[in-house]
């Protein structure tokens, strides 16, 4: 059986000024003075401080990621940021298809896939988010919705380029509610099966599947212990160095 090194990514969303670099300094201190982390650590700050996070994180092994990218490399797209720009600022990862982007910027699976392709083209590893809404779960269609998002949002290039899948039930994001461990296990097993079906045993079993949605210091250990959970995508609890470090140490 392939072992996958876990990845813990913090999604700061639209939070963080230059002052927030103090949290990064504290996180770096915790990571370098404590026990060596058993996870790859990524911080996805707002684009305004991405270069600073990348530069500052480098010495302590903290990698930087963007939160979104445009599908094109450059051009007349006022306010947008391309994957090449993120890479140029020092990013190694980029989140694409987060449910907040899908909902408030009307991003569909085709756009998400194009963004993932753009990220790969720029040498970044896309963290591709999928997840059902509460009514979809209540209506019994969580798996079929997620499977459709997977098949349409993940580019074929994933066969040869690293991508990360993040399962984030929309109703768990920022709400303090999480699925049961059984529900997480079931969805992650389903995602694993879809990846194996599409990319074959060897490849499908090496891709990381993160869980995201109200992962906190108190529930991280049990969630990260679930089969096929290869790390987490953390929103609120990644803003404070101590909380984020506790989650990283739960791996
Ligand atoms: P949360 O956000 O941890 O605050 O629920 C997770 C996410 O949106 O990636």
CSV table of C-alpha atoms and ligand atoms in Angstrom, one decimal:
chain,number,residue,atom,x,y,z
A,1,UNK,CA,0.0,0.0,0.0
A,2,UNK,CA,1.3,3.4,-0.9
A,3,UNK,CA,1.9,5.8,1.9
A,4,UNK,CA,0.9,9.4,1.2
A,5,UNK,CA,2.6,12.2,3.2
A,6,UNK,CA,-0.1,14.3,4.8
A,7,UNK,CA,-0.6,17.9,3.9
A,8,UNK,CA,-2.1,20.6,6.1
A,9,UNK,CA,-3.1,23.8,4.3
A,10,UNK,CA,-4.3,27.0,5.9
A,11,UNK,CA,-6.8,29.1,3.8
A,12,UNK,CA,-6.7,32.6,5.3
A,13,UNK,CA,-9.4,33.7,2.9
A,14,UNK,CA,-9.8,37.5,2.9
A,15,UNK,CA,-8.0,37.9,6.2
A,16,UNK,CA,-4.5,39.1,6.8
A,17,UNK,CA,-2.5,42.4,6.7
A,18,UNK,CA,1.2,42.7,7.0
A,19,UNK,CA,0.8,42.4,10.8
A,20,UNK,CA,-0.4,38.8,10.2
A,21,UNK,CA,3.2,37.9,9.4
A,22,UNK,CA,3.7,37.8,13.1
A,23,UNK,CA,1.5,34.7,13.2
A,24,UNK,CA,3.7,33.2,10.6
A,25,UNK,CA,6.8,34.0,12.7
A,26,UNK,CA,5.1,32.3,15.6
A,27,UNK,CA,4.1,29.3,13.6
A,28,UNK,CA,7.7,29.0,12.2
A,29,UNK,CA,9.0,29.1,15.8
A,30,UNK,CA,6.6,26.4,16.9
A,31,UNK,CA,7.5,24.2,13.9
A,32,UNK,CA,11.2,24.5,14.3
A,33,UNK,CA,11.5,24.2,18.1
A,34,UNK,CA,8.9,21.5,18.6
A,35,UNK,CA,8.8,18.0,17.2
A,36,UNK,CA,9.4,17.9,13.4
A,37,UNK,CA,6.0,18.2,11.7
A,38,UNK,CA,4.7,15.0,10.1
A,39,UNK,CA,2.9,16.9,7.4
A,40,UNK,CA,3.7,19.2,4.5
A,41,UNK,CA,2.6,22.7,5.7
A,42,UNK,CA,1.1,25.2,3.3
A,43,UNK,CA,-0.3,28.7,4.1
A,44,UNK,CA,-2.6,30.3,1.5
A,45,UNK,CA,-2.7,34.0,2.5
A,46,UNK,CA,-4.4,36.9,0.6
A,47,UNK,CA,-2.4,37.7,-2.6
A,48,UNK,CA,-1.2,41.0,-1.1
A,49,UNK,CA,1.1,39.2,1.4
A,50,UNK,CA,1.8,36.1,-0.6
A,51,UNK,CA,5.3,37.0,-1.6
A,52,UNK,CA,6.1,37.9,2.0
A,53,UNK,CA,4.7,34.6,3.3
A,54,UNK,CA,6.6,32.7,0.7
A,55,UNK,CA,9.9,34.4,1.6
A,56,UNK,CA,9.4,34.2,5.3
A,57,UNK,CA,8.1,30.7,5.4
A,58,UNK,CA,10.9,29.2,3.3
A,59,UNK,CA,13.4,28.9,6.2
A,60,UNK,CA,11.0,26.9,8.3
A,61,UNK,CA,9.6,24.7,5.5
A,62,UNK,CA,6.2,26.5,5.3
A,63,UNK,CA,5.1,26.6,1.7
A,64,UNK,CA,2.9,29.3,0.3
A,65,UNK,CA,-0.2,29.0,-1.9
A,66,UNK,CA,-2.7,31.2,-3.7
A,67,UNK,CA,-6.4,31.1,-3.1
A,68,UNK,CA,-7.5,31.3,-6.7
A,69,UNK,CA,-6.0,32.0,-10.1
A,70,UNK,CA,-7.3,33.2,-13.5
A,71,UNK,CA,-7.4,30.7,-16.3
A,72,UNK,CA,-5.1,32.8,-18.5
A,73,UNK,CA,-1.5,33.6,-18.0
A,74,UNK,CA,-1.9,37.3,-18.7
A,75,UNK,CA,-4.1,39.8,-20.4
A,76,UNK,CA,-6.9,42.4,-19.9
A,77,UNK,CA,-8.4,41.0,-16.7
A,78,UNK,CA,-8.6,43.8,-14.3
A,79,UNK,CA,-8.2,42.7,-10.7
A,80,UNK,CA,-7.4,39.1,-11.5
A,81,UNK,CA,-4.2,37.2,-10.7
A,82,UNK,CA,-2.7,34.5,-12.9
A,83,UNK,CA,-1.1,31.3,-11.8
A,84,UNK,CA,2.2,32.5,-13.2
A,85,UNK,CA,2.0,35.6,-11.0
A,86,UNK,CA,1.4,33.4,-8.0
A,87,UNK,CA,4.4,31.2,-8.9
A,88,UNK,CA,6.4,34.3,-9.5
A,89,UNK,CA,5.5,35.5,-6.0
A,90,UNK,CA,6.8,32.2,-4.6
A,91,UNK,CA,3.7,30.1,-4.4
A,92,UNK,CA,3.8,26.3,-4.9
A,93,UNK,CA,0.1,25.6,-4.5
A,94,UNK,CA,-3.1,27.2,-5.4
A,95,UNK,CA,-6.7,26.5,-4.2
A,96,UNK,CA,-9.2,26.3,-7.1
A,97,UNK,CA,-12.9,25.7,-7.0
A,98,UNK,CA,-13.4,26.7,-3.3
A,99,UNK,CA,-17.1,26.7,-2.6
A,100,UNK,CA,-17.0,30.4,-1.8
A,101,UNK,CA,-15.7,31.0,-5.3
A,102,UNK,CA,-18.1,28.6,-6.9
A,103,UNK,CA,-21.0,30.3,-5.1
A,104,UNK,CA,-20.1,34.0,-5.2
A,105,UNK,CA,-18.2,34.1,-8.5
A,106,UNK,CA,-20.3,31.6,-10.3
A,107,UNK,CA,-17.4,29.3,-11.0
A,108,UNK,CA,-18.6,26.0,-12.5
A,109,UNK,CA,-16.6,22.8,-13.0
A,110,UNK,CA,-15.4,23.8,-16.4
A,111,UNK,CA,-13.9,27.0,-15.1
A,112,UNK,CA,-12.4,25.1,-12.1
A,113,UNK,CA,-10.8,22.6,-14.4
A,114,UNK,CA,-9.4,25.4,-16.6
A,115,UNK,CA,-7.9,27.0,-13.5
A,116,UNK,CA,-6.4,23.7,-12.4
A,117,UNK,CA,-4.8,23.4,-15.9
A,118,UNK,CA,-3.5,26.9,-15.7
A,119,UNK,CA,-2.0,26.2,-12.3
A,120,UNK,CA,-0.3,23.1,-13.6
A,121,UNK,CA,1.0,25.0,-16.6
A,122,UNK,CA,2.6,27.5,-14.2
A,123,UNK,CA,4.2,24.8,-12.2
A,124,UNK,CA,1.8,25.0,-9.3
A,125,UNK,CA,0.0,22.2,-7.6
A,126,UNK,CA,-3.7,22.9,-7.6
A,127,UNK,CA,-5.8,22.0,-4.5
A,128,UNK,CA,-9.1,21.2,-6.2
A,129,UNK,CA,-12.1,21.7,-3.9
A,130,UNK,CA,-15.4,19.7,-4.1
A,131,UNK,CA,-18.3,19.3,-1.8
A,132,UNK,CA,-22.0,19.1,-1.5
A,133,UNK,CA,-24.5,21.6,0.0
A,134,UNK,CA,-26.7,20.8,2.9
A,135,UNK,CA,-29.8,20.2,0.8
A,136,UNK,CA,-27.8,18.0,-1.6
A,137,UNK,CA,-26.7,15.9,1.4
A,138,UNK,CA,-30.2,15.8,2.9
A,139,UNK,CA,-31.6,14.8,-0.5
A,140,UNK,CA,-29.2,11.9,-0.7
A,141,UNK,CA,-27.2,13.1,-3.6
A,142,UNK,CA,-23.9,14.1,-1.9
A,143,UNK,CA,-21.9,11.3,-3.6
A,144,UNK,CA,-23.3,11.9,-7.1
A,145,UNK,CA,-22.7,15.7,-6.8
A,146,UNK,CA,-19.1,15.2,-5.6
A,147,UNK,CA,-18.5,12.6,-8.3
A,148,UNK,CA,-19.7,15.0,-11.0
A,149,UNK,CA,-17.5,17.7,-9.6
A,150,UNK,CA,-14.5,15.3,-9.5
A,151,UNK,CA,-14.9,14.1,-13.0
A,152,UNK,CA,-15.4,17.7,-14.5
A,153,UNK,CA,-13.1,19.7,-12.3
A,154,UNK,CA,-10.0,17.5,-12.3
A,155,UNK,CA,-8.0,17.8,-15.5
A,156,UNK,CA,-6.6,14.8,-17.3
A,157,UNK,CA,-3.2,16.3,-16.7
A,158,UNK,CA,-3.5,14.9,-13.1
A,159,UNK,CA,-2.3,11.6,-14.5
A,160,UNK,CA,1.2,13.1,-14.7
A,161,UNK,CA,1.1,16.2,-12.6
A,162,UNK,CA,0.5,16.6,-8.9
A,163,UNK,CA,-2.9,17.7,-7.8
A,164,UNK,CA,-4.6,17.6,-4.4
A,165,UNK,CA,-8.3,17.0,-3.9
A,166,UNK,CA,-10.1,18.7,-1.0
A,167,UNK,CA,-13.4,17.4,0.1
A,168,UNK,CA,-15.3,20.3,1.8
A,169,UNK,CA,-19.0,19.8,2.5
A,170,UNK,CA,-20.3,23.4,2.0
A,171,UNK,CA,-22.5,23.2,5.1
A,172,UNK,CA,-19.4,22.4,7.3
A,173,UNK,CA,-17.4,25.5,6.2
A,174,UNK,CA,-17.2,28.1,8.9
A,175,UNK,CA,-20.2,26.6,10.7
A,176,UNK,CA,-18.6,24.6,13.5
A,177,UNK,CA,-20.5,21.6,12.2
A,178,UNK,CA,-18.7,18.6,10.7
A,179,UNK,CA,-19.9,15.3,9.1
A,180,UNK,CA,-19.6,12.2,11.3
A,181,UNK,CA,-16.4,10.3,11.0
A,182,UNK,CA,-18.3,7.5,9.2
A,183,UNK,CA,-19.6,10.1,6.7
A,184,UNK,CA,-16.1,11.4,6.1
A,185,UNK,CA,-14.8,7.9,5.7
A,186,UNK,CA,-17.5,7.0,3.3
A,187,UNK,CA,-17.0,10.1,1.1
A,188,UNK,CA,-13.2,9.8,1.1
A,189,UNK,CA,-13.4,6.1,0.2
A,190,UNK,CA,-15.8,7.1,-2.6
A,191,UNK,CA,-13.3,9.8,-3.8
A,192,UNK,CA,-10.4,7.4,-3.7
A,193,UNK,CA,-12.4,4.9,-5.7
A,194,UNK,CA,-13.2,7.5,-8.4
A,195,UNK,CA,-9.5,8.6,-8.6
A,196,UNK,CA,-8.4,4.9,-9.0
A,197,UNK,CA,-11.1,4.3,-11.6
A,198,UNK,CA,-9.9,7.3,-13.6
A,199,UNK,CA,-6.2,7.3,-13.1
A,200,UNK,CA,-5.5,3.6,-12.3
A,201,UNK,CA,-4.4,1.9,-9.1
A,202,UNK,CA,-0.9,3.2,-8.9
A,203,UNK,CA,-1.7,6.9,-9.6
A,204,UNK,CA,-5.1,7.0,-8.0
A,205,UNK,CA,-3.7,5.7,-4.7
A,206,UNK,CA,-1.0,8.4,-4.5
A,207,UNK,CA,-3.1,11.5,-4.8
A,208,UNK,CA,-3.9,13.3,-1.6
A,209,UNK,CA,-7.5,13.8,-0.5
A,210,UNK,CA,-7.8,16.5,2.2
A,211,UNK,CA,-10.8,17.1,4.4
A,212,UNK,CA,-12.0,20.7,5.0
A,213,UNK,CA,-14.8,22.3,6.9
A,214,UNK,CA,-14.6,23.3,10.6
A,215,UNK,CA,-11.5,21.3,11.3
A,216,UNK,CA,-10.3,22.6,14.7
A,217,UNK,CA,-7.6,21.7,17.3
A,218,UNK,CA,-10.3,19.6,19.1
A,219,UNK,CA,-11.5,17.4,16.3
A,220,UNK,CA,-8.4,17.4,14.0
A,221,UNK,CA,-6.8,14.2,15.4
A,222,UNK,CA,-9.9,12.0,15.0
A,223,UNK,CA,-10.6,13.4,11.5
A,224,UNK,CA,-7.0,13.0,10.3
A,225,UNK,CA,-7.1,9.4,11.5
A,226,UNK,CA,-9.9,8.5,9.2
A,227,UNK,CA,-8.9,6.2,6.2
A,228,UNK,CA,-8.2,8.2,3.0
A,229,UNK,CA,-7.9,11.5,4.8
A,230,UNK,CA,-4.5,12.7,3.8
A,231,UNK,CA,-4.6,16.0,5.5
A,232,UNK,CA,-6.8,19.1,5.9
A,233,UNK,CA,-7.7,22.4,4.4
A,234,UNK,CA,-8.2,24.7,7.4
A,235,UNK,CA,-10.0,28.1,7.3
A,236,UNK,CA,-10.7,29.8,10.6
A,237,UNK,CA,-8.4,27.7,12.7
A,238,UNK,CA,-5.4,28.5,10.5
A,239,UNK,CA,-5.5,32.2,11.4
A,240,UNK,CA,-3.9,31.7,14.8
A,241,UNK,CA,-0.5,30.1,14.9
A,242,UNK,CA,-1.2,28.1,18.0
A,243,UNK,CA,-4.4,26.6,16.7
A,244,UNK,CA,-2.9,25.8,13.3
A,245,UNK,CA,0.2,24.3,14.9
A,246,UNK,CA,-2.0,22.1,17.1
A,247,UNK,CA,-3.8,20.8,14.0
A,248,UNK,CA,-0.4,20.2,12.3
A,249,UNK,CA,0.8,18.3,15.3
A,250,UNK,CA,-2.3,16.1,15.3
A,251,UNK,CA,-1.1,14.3,12.2
B,1,LIG,P1,-13.3,26.5,8.0
B,1,LIG,O1,-13.0,26.7,6.4
B,1,LIG,O2,-12.1,25.7,8.5
B,1,LIG,O3,-13.3,27.9,8.6
B,1,LIG,O4,-14.6,25.8,8.1
B,1,LIG,C1,-12.5,25.7,5.6
B,1,LIG,C2,-12.4,26.2,4.2
B,1,LIG,O5,-13.2,27.0,3.7
B,1,LIG,O6,-11.4,25.9,3.5
